[in-house]
C-alpha cells in the first residue's frame, strides 16, 4: 500500500526517558512534516524537511530533534521527556509543487 | 500571521439533518484551503480542498466554497449520516515556501440515528 506510516502507534514511557518515533512515506514525496496534536485536538506544525534539509522549525524545545536519513524518512527523537510532551504526533508528506499533505496514522505518546 | 477560526463544537445532529461548520481565515497572499477529517482513533484524511477564490471543493456529499470577500470556507452537507461522526479541521497553507498547514481548533460532530 502506498502511504505514510508511523511507528510505534502507541508509546508509553516515564518522565526523563529518551524516545524516538519513526515515519516513512512511499509516495515519492519531497517534503515531510511533524505535527503535534494536544489533548484538546489542536494541531500545530513542529518541523518540516525538504529533501533531507530542515526548512521549518517552529519554536520547538531543543529536546526535540528531527532527523531525515533520506527523503522517504523523517524521524523524531525526544530527549528528557516531560509530562507536557504527551500528545499525538502526526507525520505528513507532500510532493513539491503540490499543496496537499498526506498524513500518517499518528503516534500517541503518553509520558507518566 | 496566518490563522484559522472554526465554529466551536461539539455539534450534535440527527441523521439526515443539514450540516454547516463555519470556518474563517486570516492570511497573507492567496492561501489554499482544506477540510480534513479525523474519524475516532484514526489519523487525518483530506476531505476536500480549494485553491483559489470561488472554487468549490466537494467529496462524499460535503462541499465548501472559497469566499475571498468574506475570508470563509464553510463546510456543508445536505443530509448527514451516523458515519459522518468525526472531528473536522479547517486548514490553510500558503502557496510559497514550506507550505506548513495552519489548522483551526477542530469541530467534533456527532450524528445520532
Coordinates of C-alpha atoms in Angstrom, one line a residue:
Chain A
X1 CA 0.0 0.0 0.0
X2 CA 1.2 3.5 -0.8
X3 CA 1.0 5.5 2.4
X4 CA 2.6 7.4 5.2
X5 CA 3.4 5.0 8.0
X6 CA 4.5 5.7 11.6
X7 CA 5.9 3.5 14.3
X8 CA 5.1 2.9 17.0
X9 CA 1.3 3.6 17.1
X10 CA 1.4 3.9 20.9
X11 CA 4.3 4.8 23.2
X12 CA 4.1 4.9 27.0
X13 CA 7.2 5.9 28.9
X14 CA 8.4 7.6 32.1
X15 CA 9.4 11.2 32.5
X16 CA 13.1 11.8 31.8
X17 CA 13.4 9.0 29.2
X18 CA 14.6 9.4 25.6
X19 CA 12.4 8.0 22.8
X20 CA 12.1 8.1 19.0
X21 CA 9.2 8.0 16.6
X22 CA 9.7 6.9 13.0
X23 CA 7.9 8.0 9.9
X24 CA 8.2 6.6 6.4
X25 CA 6.4 7.5 3.2
X26 CA 6.5 5.6 -0.1
X27 CA 4.6 8.2 -2.1
X28 CA 7.8 9.6 -3.6
X29 CA 7.2 13.0 -1.9
X30 CA 10.0 15.5 -1.3
X31 CA 8.7 17.2 1.8
X32 CA 7.9 15.7 5.2
X33 CA 6.4 17.3 8.3
X34 CA 5.8 16.6 12.0
X35 CA 2.7 18.0 13.7
X36 CA 1.7 17.7 17.4
X37 CA -2.0 17.3 18.4
X38 CA -2.6 18.2 22.0
X39 CA -5.3 16.8 24.3
X40 CA -7.8 19.4 23.0
X41 CA -7.2 18.1 19.5
X42 CA -5.3 21.3 18.5
X43 CA -2.8 20.6 15.7
X44 CA 0.4 22.6 15.3
X45 CA 3.4 22.3 13.0
X46 CA 6.7 21.3 14.6
X47 CA 9.2 20.6 11.8
X48 CA 9.5 20.2 8.1
X49 CA 12.2 18.7 5.9
X50 CA 12.6 19.0 2.2
X51 CA 15.0 16.6 0.6
X52 CA 16.7 15.9 3.9
X53 CA 17.1 19.7 4.6
X54 CA 15.3 21.3 7.6
X55 CA 13.0 24.1 6.4
X56 CA 10.6 24.7 9.3
X57 CA 11.4 24.7 13.0
X58 CA 8.6 26.2 14.9
X59 CA 9.9 27.2 18.3
X60 CA 10.0 23.6 19.5
X61 CA 12.2 22.9 22.6
X62 CA 15.6 21.6 21.6
X63 CA 14.8 18.4 23.4
X64 CA 13.1 17.5 20.1
X65 CA 15.4 16.6 17.3
X66 CA 14.2 15.6 13.9
X67 CA 16.4 13.5 11.6
X68 CA 15.9 12.7 7.9
X69 CA 18.3 10.0 6.7
X70 CA 16.7 10.2 3.3
X71 CA 13.7 11.9 1.7
X72 CA 11.4 9.0 2.4
X73 CA 12.1 9.0 6.2
X74 CA 11.7 11.6 8.9
X75 CA 12.2 10.5 12.5
X76 CA 11.6 12.4 15.7
X77 CA 13.8 11.9 18.7
X78 CA 12.8 13.4 22.0
X79 CA 15.2 13.7 25.0
X80 CA 14.3 14.0 28.6
X81 CA 10.6 13.5 28.1
X82 CA 8.2 15.7 30.1
X83 CA 4.6 15.3 31.1
X84 CA 3.6 18.0 28.6
X85 CA 5.0 16.1 25.7
X86 CA 2.1 13.7 26.0
X87 CA 0.2 14.1 22.7
X88 CA -0.5 12.5 19.4
X89 CA 2.3 13.2 16.9
X90 CA 1.4 13.1 13.2
X91 CA 3.8 12.8 10.3
X92 CA 2.8 14.1 6.9
X93 CA 4.3 14.4 3.4
X94 CA 3.8 16.5 0.3
X95 CA 5.1 16.4 -3.2
X96 CA 7.0 19.6 -4.1
X97 CA 4.7 21.7 -6.3
X98 CA 1.5 20.3 -4.9
X99 CA -0.4 21.7 -1.9
X100 CA -2.0 18.6 -0.4
X101 CA -0.3 16.9 2.6
X102 CA -0.9 13.3 3.4
X103 CA -0.9 12.2 7.0
X104 CA 0.2 9.1 8.8
X105 CA -2.0 7.4 11.4
X106 CA -0.4 9.2 14.3
X107 CA 1.7 8.1 17.4
X108 CA 0.1 8.5 20.7
X109 CA 2.8 9.3 23.3
X110 CA 2.0 9.1 27.0
X111 CA 4.5 10.3 29.5
X112 CA 3.9 9.1 33.0
Chain B
X1 CA 0.4 35.7 10.8
X2 CA -2.0 33.2 9.3
X3 CA -4.8 31.8 11.4
X4 CA -8.0 29.8 11.0
X5 CA -11.1 30.0 13.2
X6 CA -13.8 27.3 13.3
X7 CA -17.1 27.3 15.0
X8 CA -16.9 25.9 18.4
X9 CA -18.1 22.4 19.0
X10 CA -19.3 19.9 19.8
X11 CA -22.1 19.8 17.2
X12 CA -24.8 17.1 17.6
X13 CA -27.3 16.5 14.9
X14 CA -29.8 13.8 13.9
X15 CA -29.3 11.7 10.9
X16 CA -30.4 13.4 7.6
X17 CA -30.1 16.9 9.1
X18 CA -28.3 19.7 7.2
X19 CA -24.8 20.4 8.4
X20 CA -22.8 23.7 8.4
X21 CA -19.5 24.1 10.1
X22 CA -18.2 27.6 9.8
X23 CA -14.6 28.4 9.1
X24 CA -13.0 31.8 8.6
X25 CA -9.3 32.6 8.0
X26 CA -6.7 35.3 8.1
X27 CA -3.8 35.0 5.6
X28 CA -1.4 36.9 3.5
X29 CA -1.4 36.3 -0.2
X30 CA -3.5 33.6 -1.7
X31 CA -3.8 30.5 0.5
X32 CA -5.1 27.1 -0.4
X33 CA -7.9 26.0 1.9
X34 CA -8.7 22.5 3.2
X35 CA -11.0 20.5 5.2
X36 CA -9.5 17.4 6.9
X37 CA -11.5 14.8 8.9
X38 CA -10.3 12.7 11.8
X39 CA -12.5 9.6 12.5
X40 CA -12.4 8.2 16.0
X41 CA -9.0 6.6 16.7
X42 CA -7.6 7.4 13.2
X43 CA -5.3 9.9 11.5
X44 CA -6.2 12.9 9.4
X45 CA -7.8 12.4 6.0
X46 CA -8.2 15.1 3.4
X47 CA -11.9 15.6 2.8
X48 CA -11.8 18.4 0.2
X49 CA -9.8 21.5 -0.8
X50 CA -10.0 24.7 -2.9
X51 CA -7.0 26.6 -4.2
X52 CA -8.4 29.9 -5.4
X53 CA -11.3 32.3 -4.9
X54 CA -14.8 31.0 -5.8
X55 CA -13.5 27.4 -6.2
X56 CA -15.8 24.8 -4.7
X57 CA -14.3 21.6 -3.2
X58 CA -16.6 18.6 -2.8
X59 CA -16.3 15.0 -1.7
X60 CA -18.6 12.4 -0.1
X61 CA -21.5 14.8 -0.2
X62 CA -19.6 17.6 1.6
X63 CA -19.0 20.9 -0.1
X64 CA -17.1 24.1 0.7
X65 CA -16.7 27.3 -1.3
X66 CA -13.6 29.5 -1.1
X67 CA -15.0 33.0 -0.4
X68 CA -12.3 35.6 -0.6
X69 CA -14.6 38.5 0.1
X70 CA -15.7 37.0 3.4
X71 CA -12.5 35.1 4.0
X72 CA -14.5 32.0 4.7
X73 CA -14.6 28.3 3.7
X74 CA -17.7 26.9 5.4
X75 CA -18.3 23.1 5.3
X76 CA -21.8 21.9 4.3
X77 CA -23.6 18.7 3.8
X78 CA -27.2 18.3 2.9
X79 CA -28.0 15.1 4.8
X80 CA -25.6 13.7 7.4
X81 CA -25.2 10.1 8.3
X82 CA -24.1 8.4 11.5
X83 CA -20.8 7.5 9.8
X84 CA -20.0 11.2 9.4
X85 CA -19.4 11.5 13.2
X86 CA -15.8 12.7 13.4
X87 CA -13.7 15.8 14.2
X88 CA -13.4 18.2 11.3
X89 CA -10.5 20.6 10.8
X90 CA -10.4 23.6 8.6
X91 CA -6.8 24.5 7.5
X92 CA -4.9 26.7 5.1
X93 CA -1.5 26.8 3.5
X94 CA 0.3 29.4 1.6
X95 CA 1.4 28.6 -1.9
X96 CA 5.0 29.6 -1.4
X97 CA 7.7 28.3 0.8
X98 CA 7.4 25.3 3.1
X99 CA 3.6 25.3 3.0
X100 CA 3.0 24.4 6.6
X101 CA -0.6 23.8 7.4
X102 CA -2.3 26.1 9.8
X103 CA -5.3 24.4 11.4
X104 CA -8.4 25.6 13.1
X105 CA -9.2 24.2 16.5
X106 CA -11.4 21.3 15.2
X107 CA -15.1 20.7 15.5
X108 CA -16.4 17.5 16.9
X109 CA -19.5 16.3 15.1
X110 CA -21.8 13.6 16.5
X111 CA -24.7 12.3 14.4
X112 CA -27.4 10.4 16.2
X113 CA -29.6 7.8 14.5

